[in-house]
Each structure stands twice: as C-alpha cells, then as structure tokens.
Amino acid sequence: MRNRVLAADGRHLMVERMGDPRGRPVFLLHGTPGSRLGPAPRGMVLYQRHTQLITYDRPGYGLSDRHEGRRIRDVVEDVRAIADCLGLRRFAVVGRSGGAPHALACAALMPERITRTAALVSLAPPDAAGLDWFEGMTASNVLAYSTAADDPEGLAESFIMRSAQIRRDPVRLLDDLRRELTDSDRVVVNDAGIRSMLLRNYSEGLRTSAYGWIDDAIAFCSPWGFDPGRITGKVLLWHGVQDVFSPVGHSRWLAGQIPGATAVLEPKAAHFDAFPMLPRVLDWLLDEREPPDGTVRAVVPGG
C-alpha cells in the first residue's frame, strides 16, 4: 500500500507499506542511492513473521520532496511523522548501508518509540575518534566522500551528470559497481532477481533528480547531530568483513561506542551480503532471538 505523508515542515514523503497490515511494524531505511523499492524481504516472509514493513523515499529520492541541507538526525522527524500518520506507537527500525546511520539516529533521538534497532554495513560518523575513515574503502567512494566534505558544489555537479546518465540507462550504475565488487558481492548481484530489483530501485530513487544522493553523501560527511554513545536501546550491528564500500572498521568503531551493542561480523561476507540477511535480522528485531548467526561477538575498535 502506497501512502503520501506530510512531514512536519510541509514536505511530502512517499511511503510503502508491505506485508501483514496488522503485523508488528518495522521501518526499513534504504541504502544510497535508493528508494522505497529497494531490497526487502518478500511478502510471504513478512506474513510468516506477522510483520508489516514500512519503507519510504528519503528526501530528494523517488517521489519524496527534497530537504536541502538535511543532517542524519533529521530522519527522526520524518519517521515520526510517518509513524503518527499510520497510527504506529512503537516499532523496530533497520537501516542498510546509507540507511544504517539514519536508523541509529532514530535509536538515539527517539528511544521512546523504538523497540530494537539494526544497522547493517553502516558508516561511522566522520569525526569518529581513532578511526581511519577511508581505510579499506573503494576508490570511487573515497573520491565521492572526499568531494562531499571539501567541495559539495563539485559533488552536486558530478552526481547530477551521473544520475542523468543512469536515468537513460539504469544498467550503467550496476556496471560501474561491478568493477569494484568483491567475489562475494558479485555472487549476490549476479542473481537475476536481485539484479532486477536493484535496477528498479535505482531507477525509482533517481527518477526526478540526484538530490537525494547528493544530500545523503554530504550528510554522511558532516556532523550527524547525535552521539552514538548515547544510544540506550538494543542495537544489532551486522557487517561483512570483506566490505569495500562501507569498511568493517566503521562497525567496529560503532560497537565500541554504543553501550551493549551486539556486533556480528561475517568473515567471508561483503557489502551486498546484507540483502539475504534481512529475514534473519527481522527475527532478531521482532522475536527477541539471538543475533543472526546465533552468537554474540564482542567487538572493540581495532579488534
């Protein structure tokens, strides 16, 4: 079910509600670039878990209005507005890749509404003390985030041109990604169903502009507006050790900051392995089971 929700400042947000309409609610915050049509468990999986999944286009993506100058923390008021519109008092939240820092913002700044939080292949804040933020990161992301921090106008010009090319030929983004994929990621992305979903996701996210993508990148490289160390709820951090898009050191750092966080680091997994993990993450979010691999791995910075 699609809904158009009014944000507190008058912007419109495009929302998708999937699964069991009377099920336990989970917000799924999409990656970068992305849209409400991004990776998600199938409807049958959601019904089996008595779950309703709420996704939406972050500002500037898909059919959601832009919020120029937004910070990571600004996601909280948008999620609150959507939850209020749908009559949801408490809910879980999971973010993957670019959605993961936004999920952590919800945990930090809206604890009275959040039951559990999962952050998959997350970035850490740009001012993370003791973290070499670019270590292990692929060259294209180093360039994009460096430009976002030092020359946001230059980033905007580059992304506007690139997104126009992608709108004409969505396969271009997958082809660009393919050159930097690890073997593990290549297996995931070569799946015909996932490839089709990614093309649909990227096409929808960039259908009108590149501003969601631009604003995400700038927000990641600017002060987030909250301290992960102040998160008090239950948090699961999942990361593939072979990730070259969001290096595993970022989740190691977060695990050392968030009190009581559960960190699961998969030695042979990479960035896109987070897709098939989503159903098992739902189990943890809703059923109070053990983490997805059945173990709790204590992780400290540099560990």
Short mmCIF file of C-alpha atoms in Angstrom, two decimals:
data_model
loop_
_atom_site.label_atom_id
_atom_site.label_comp_id
_atom_site.label_asym_id
_atom_site.label_seq_id
_atom_site.Cartn_x
_atom_site.Cartn_y
_atom_site.Cartn_z
CA MET A 1 0.00 0.00 0.00
CA ARG A 2 1.40 3.39 -1.02
CA ASN A 3 0.84 6.50 1.10
CA ARG A 4 1.80 10.13 0.65
CA VAL A 5 2.64 11.55 4.08
CA LEU A 6 3.05 15.20 5.05
CA ALA A 7 6.21 15.94 7.03
CA ALA A 8 6.23 18.45 9.86
CA ASP A 9 7.66 21.20 7.64
CA GLY A 10 5.20 20.65 4.79
CA ARG A 11 7.30 18.36 2.59
CA HIS A 12 5.72 15.24 1.13
CA LEU A 13 7.17 11.77 1.72
CA MET A 14 6.29 8.73 -0.40
CA VAL A 15 5.74 5.69 1.79
CA GLU A 16 5.26 2.00 1.01
CA ARG A 17 3.62 -0.41 3.48
CA MET A 18 4.15 -4.13 2.84
CA GLY A 19 3.33 -7.43 4.49
CA ASP A 20 0.72 -8.10 7.17
CA PRO A 21 -1.24 -4.84 7.76
CA ARG A 22 -1.95 -5.98 11.34
CA GLY A 23 1.56 -7.27 11.91
CA ARG A 24 4.33 -5.89 14.10
CA PRO A 25 5.78 -2.77 12.49
CA VAL A 26 9.35 -2.39 11.24
CA PHE A 27 10.77 0.62 9.42
CA LEU A 28 13.33 -0.30 6.73
CA LEU A 29 15.58 2.62 5.73
CA HIS A 30 17.05 2.20 2.25
CA GLY A 31 20.63 2.47 1.00
CA THR A 32 22.44 5.13 -1.03
CA PRO A 33 21.33 5.73 -3.71
CA GLY A 34 17.99 4.02 -3.29
CA SER A 35 14.26 4.22 -2.80
CA ARG A 36 11.30 2.63 -1.05
CA LEU A 37 11.52 -0.13 -3.70
CA GLY A 38 14.93 -1.30 -2.52
CA PRO A 39 15.94 -4.68 -1.04
CA ALA A 40 13.29 -6.07 1.30
CA PRO A 41 12.06 -9.49 2.42
CA ARG A 42 9.36 -10.97 0.21
CA GLY A 43 5.71 -10.59 1.16
CA MET A 44 5.43 -14.26 2.14
CA VAL A 45 8.34 -13.85 4.56
CA LEU A 46 6.66 -10.82 6.12
CA TYR A 47 3.32 -12.61 6.52
CA GLN A 48 5.01 -15.64 8.07
CA ARG A 49 6.58 -13.33 10.65
CA HIS A 50 3.34 -11.35 11.16
CA THR A 51 5.23 -8.24 10.13
CA GLN A 52 4.33 -5.02 8.39
CA LEU A 53 7.31 -3.34 6.74
CA ILE A 54 7.34 0.41 6.20
CA THR A 55 9.74 1.91 3.67
CA TYR A 56 9.87 5.40 2.24
CA ASP A 57 11.86 7.53 -0.18
CA ARG A 58 14.31 9.64 1.81
CA PRO A 59 14.01 13.35 0.92
CA GLY A 60 15.16 14.04 -2.63
CA TYR A 61 14.76 10.42 -3.75
CA GLY A 62 11.89 8.98 -5.77
CA LEU A 63 8.65 10.81 -5.06
CA SER A 64 9.71 12.50 -1.80
CA ASP A 65 10.37 16.23 -1.73
CA ARG A 66 13.93 17.40 -1.17
CA HIS A 67 15.09 18.61 2.26
CA GLU A 68 18.10 20.72 1.36
CA GLY A 69 20.83 20.82 3.99
CA ARG A 70 19.43 17.87 5.91
CA ARG A 71 21.54 16.12 8.52
CA ILE A 72 21.40 12.48 9.58
CA ARG A 73 19.41 13.43 12.68
CA ASP A 74 16.63 14.97 10.55
CA VAL A 75 15.39 11.50 9.66
CA VAL A 76 13.80 11.28 13.10
CA GLU A 77 11.05 13.81 12.44
CA ASP A 78 10.22 12.20 9.09
CA VAL A 79 9.96 8.73 10.64
CA ARG A 80 7.89 10.18 13.47
CA ALA A 81 5.50 11.84 11.01
CA ILE A 82 5.07 8.58 9.06
CA ALA A 83 4.53 6.53 12.23
CA ASP A 84 1.95 9.02 13.50
CA CYS A 85 0.12 9.02 10.15
CA LEU A 86 -0.03 5.21 10.18
CA GLY A 87 -1.06 5.04 13.84
CA LEU A 88 2.12 3.26 14.97
CA ARG A 89 3.14 3.97 18.57
CA ARG A 90 6.21 1.74 18.85
CA PHE A 91 8.20 -0.01 16.15
CA ALA A 92 11.57 -1.51 15.25
CA VAL A 93 13.91 0.08 12.73
CA VAL A 94 16.56 -1.38 10.43
CA GLY A 95 18.83 0.52 8.07
CA ARG A 96 21.13 -0.94 5.44
CA SER A 97 24.22 0.84 4.11
CA GLY A 98 23.23 4.53 3.71
CA GLY A 99 20.11 3.85 5.77
CA ALA A 100 22.08 2.49 8.73
CA PRO A 101 23.27 5.82 10.20
CA HIS A 102 19.69 7.05 9.91
CA ALA A 103 18.45 4.01 11.85
CA LEU A 104 20.99 4.78 14.58
CA ALA A 105 19.69 8.37 14.71
CA CYS A 106 16.21 7.02 15.42
CA ALA A 107 17.60 4.86 18.23
CA ALA A 108 19.47 7.81 19.74
CA LEU A 109 16.84 10.53 19.41
CA MET A 110 13.50 8.69 19.56
CA PRO A 111 14.11 5.94 22.15
CA GLU A 112 10.56 6.11 23.48
CA ARG A 113 9.22 4.87 20.12
CA ILE A 114 11.91 2.34 19.11
CA THR A 115 11.81 -1.28 20.29
CA ARG A 116 15.04 -2.52 18.65
CA THR A 117 17.46 -1.23 16.03
CA ALA A 118 19.60 -2.99 13.43
CA ALA A 119 22.31 -1.24 11.39
CA LEU A 120 23.70 -3.29 8.50
CA VAL A 121 27.03 -2.34 6.85
CA SER A 122 26.92 1.11 8.41
CA LEU A 123 29.28 4.03 8.10
CA ALA A 124 30.60 5.71 11.25
CA PRO A 125 30.47 9.48 11.83
CA PRO A 126 33.15 11.49 10.00
CA ASP A 127 34.59 12.70 13.32
CA ALA A 128 34.94 9.18 14.77
CA ALA A 129 37.97 9.49 17.05
CA GLY A 130 40.68 6.94 16.33
CA LEU A 131 39.10 5.64 13.11
CA ASP A 132 40.84 5.90 9.75
CA TRP A 133 37.58 6.66 7.95
CA PHE A 134 38.81 5.78 4.45
CA GLU A 135 40.87 2.69 5.31
CA GLY A 136 39.75 -0.24 3.16
CA MET A 137 37.27 1.86 1.15
CA THR A 138 36.99 1.55 -2.61
CA ALA A 139 38.43 4.41 -4.66
CA SER A 140 35.08 5.65 -6.01
CA ASN A 141 33.65 6.10 -2.51
CA VAL A 142 36.84 7.76 -1.25
CA LEU A 143 36.54 10.26 -4.10
CA ALA A 144 32.80 10.85 -3.56
CA TYR A 145 33.03 11.36 0.21
CA SER A 146 36.19 13.45 0.00
CA THR A 147 34.45 15.70 -2.52
CA ALA A 148 31.31 15.84 -0.38
CA ALA A 149 33.38 17.11 2.54
CA ASP A 150 35.65 19.51 0.64
CA ASP A 151 33.67 20.61 -2.42
CA PRO A 152 29.92 19.91 -2.09
CA GLU A 153 29.13 22.00 -5.18
CA GLY A 154 31.57 19.91 -7.18
CA LEU A 155 29.94 16.74 -5.83
CA ALA A 156 26.50 18.03 -6.84
CA GLU A 157 27.66 18.78 -10.38
CA SER A 158 29.22 15.33 -10.71
CA PHE A 159 26.21 13.46 -9.30
CA ILE A 160 23.70 15.42 -11.38
CA MET A 161 25.57 14.43 -14.54
CA ARG A 162 25.96 10.83 -13.42
CA SER A 163 22.31 10.43 -12.40
CA ALA A 164 21.16 11.78 -15.77
CA GLN A 165 23.22 9.05 -17.45
CA ILE A 166 21.76 6.43 -15.09
CA ARG A 167 18.19 7.57 -15.82
CA ARG A 168 18.85 6.99 -19.51
CA ASP A 169 20.49 3.63 -18.81
CA PRO A 170 19.99 2.24 -15.26
CA VAL A 171 22.29 -0.69 -16.04
CA ARG A 172 25.14 1.81 -16.06
CA LEU A 173 25.19 2.05 -12.25
CA LEU A 174 25.35 -1.72 -11.87
CA ASP A 175 28.13 -1.88 -14.47
CA ASP A 176 30.04 0.84 -12.60
CA LEU A 177 29.61 -1.07 -9.34
CA ARG A 178 30.64 -4.37 -10.89
CA ARG A 179 34.21 -3.17 -11.40
CA GLU A 180 34.66 -2.79 -7.64
CA LEU A 181 32.65 -5.74 -6.36
CA THR A 182 34.31 -8.44 -4.29
CA ASP A 183 33.75 -12.06 -5.31
CA SER A 184 31.11 -12.41 -2.59
CA ASP A 185 29.24 -9.30 -3.72
CA ARG A 186 29.41 -10.41 -7.35
CA VAL A 187 27.60 -13.66 -6.49
CA VAL A 188 24.77 -11.69 -4.85
CA VAL A 189 24.43 -9.06 -7.59
CA ASN A 190 24.56 -11.65 -10.39
CA ASP A 191 21.33 -13.20 -9.13
CA ALA A 192 18.69 -12.32 -11.73
CA GLY A 193 16.03 -11.41 -9.17
CA ILE A 194 18.35 -9.16 -7.17
CA ARG A 195 19.69 -7.52 -10.30
CA SER A 196 16.15 -6.74 -11.46
CA MET A 197 15.27 -5.34 -8.04
CA LEU A 198 18.38 -3.13 -7.97
CA LEU A 199 17.62 -1.70 -11.39
CA ARG A 200 14.08 -0.87 -10.28
CA ASN A 201 15.37 0.57 -7.01
CA TYR A 202 17.98 2.85 -8.59
CA SER A 203 15.63 3.96 -11.36
CA GLU A 204 12.97 4.97 -8.84
CA GLY A 205 15.44 6.67 -6.50
CA LEU A 206 16.89 8.85 -9.26
CA ARG A 207 13.72 9.26 -11.31
CA THR A 208 13.44 13.04 -10.86
CA SER A 209 16.82 14.26 -9.58
CA ALA A 210 20.13 13.41 -7.94
CA TYR A 211 19.41 15.47 -4.83
CA GLY A 212 18.69 12.55 -2.52
CA TRP A 213 22.05 11.03 -3.45
CA ILE A 214 23.84 14.38 -3.12
CA ASP A 215 22.27 15.21 0.23
CA ASP A 216 22.99 11.74 1.61
CA ALA A 217 26.68 11.98 0.76
CA ILE A 218 27.03 15.44 2.28
CA ALA A 219 25.14 14.36 5.41
CA PHE A 220 27.42 11.34 5.94
CA CYS A 221 30.47 13.63 5.84
CA SER A 222 29.01 16.35 8.09
CA PRO A 223 28.25 16.27 11.83
CA TRP A 224 25.44 13.77 12.31
CA GLY A 225 23.72 15.69 15.09
CA PHE A 226 23.77 12.92 17.70
CA ASP A 227 26.26 10.87 19.69
CA PRO A 228 26.07 7.09 19.07
CA GLY A 229 27.45 6.65 22.58
CA ARG A 230 24.15 7.94 23.98
CA ILE A 231 22.08 5.14 22.43
CA THR A 232 20.50 3.12 25.22
CA GLY A 233 18.26 0.62 23.41
CA LYS A 234 19.08 -2.78 21.95
CA VAL A 235 21.19 -2.47 18.81
CA LEU A 236 22.48 -5.06 16.34
CA LEU A 237 25.41 -4.15 14.11
CA TRP A 238 25.96 -6.53 11.18
CA HIS A 239 28.90 -6.22 8.78
CA GLY A 240 30.74 -8.28 6.20
CA VAL A 241 34.46 -8.16 6.90
CA GLN A 242 35.23 -8.04 3.15
CA ASP A 243 33.13 -4.89 2.59
CA VAL A 244 34.92 -2.28 0.44
CA PHE A 245 32.03 0.22 0.22
CA SER A 246 31.47 0.68 3.97
CA PRO A 247 34.60 -0.85 5.54
CA VAL A 248 34.14 -3.09 8.57
CA GLY A 249 36.21 -0.73 10.74
CA HIS A 250 33.18 1.55 10.86
CA SER A 251 31.03 -1.05 12.63
CA ARG A 252 33.95 -1.98 14.87
CA TRP A 253 34.13 1.65 15.94
CA LEU A 254 30.36 1.88 16.48
CA ALA A 255 30.43 -1.32 18.54
CA GLY A 256 32.97 0.29 20.82
CA GLN A 257 30.76 3.35 21.30
CA ILE A 258 27.20 2.04 21.63
CA PRO A 259 26.66 0.57 25.12
CA GLY A 260 25.61 -3.07 24.97
CA ALA A 261 25.52 -3.25 21.16
CA THR A 262 25.64 -6.70 19.60
CA ALA A 263 28.12 -6.82 16.71
CA VAL A 264 28.10 -9.66 14.20
CA LEU A 265 30.99 -9.60 11.75
CA GLU A 266 30.91 -12.22 8.99
CA PRO A 267 34.47 -13.05 7.83
CA LYS A 268 33.59 -14.14 4.27
CA ALA A 269 30.78 -11.65 3.63
CA ALA A 270 30.90 -8.24 1.95
CA HIS A 271 28.57 -5.29 1.36
CA PHE A 272 25.73 -6.80 -0.67
CA ASP A 273 25.55 -9.89 1.55
CA ALA A 274 23.36 -7.72 3.77
CA PHE A 275 20.46 -8.37 1.33
CA PRO A 276 19.92 -12.06 2.17
CA MET A 277 20.44 -11.31 5.88
CA LEU A 278 17.29 -9.20 6.16
CA PRO A 279 14.83 -12.02 7.04
CA ARG A 280 17.10 -13.23 9.85
CA VAL A 281 17.56 -9.69 11.09
CA LEU A 282 13.76 -9.41 11.24
CA ASP A 283 13.74 -12.43 13.56
CA TRP A 284 16.07 -10.60 15.92
CA LEU A 285 14.14 -7.34 15.71
CA LEU A 286 10.75 -8.90 16.43
CA ASP A 287 11.18 -12.23 18.18
CA GLU A 288 13.93 -11.42 20.67
CA ARG A 289 16.04 -14.24 19.35
CA GLU A 290 19.80 -14.41 19.30
CA PRO A 291 21.74 -12.49 16.59
CA PRO A 292 21.57 -13.86 13.03
CA ASP A 293 24.42 -16.34 13.39
CA GLY A 294 23.36 -17.44 16.86
CA THR A 295 26.33 -15.84 18.61
CA VAL A 296 27.17 -12.58 20.25
CA ARG A 297 30.57 -11.39 19.16
CA ALA A 298 32.20 -8.83 21.39
CA VAL A 299 33.96 -6.34 19.15
CA VAL A 300 36.17 -3.42 20.17
CA PRO A 301 37.81 -0.77 17.98
CA GLY A 302 40.64 -2.33 16.04
CA GLY A 303 39.56 -5.81 17.10
#
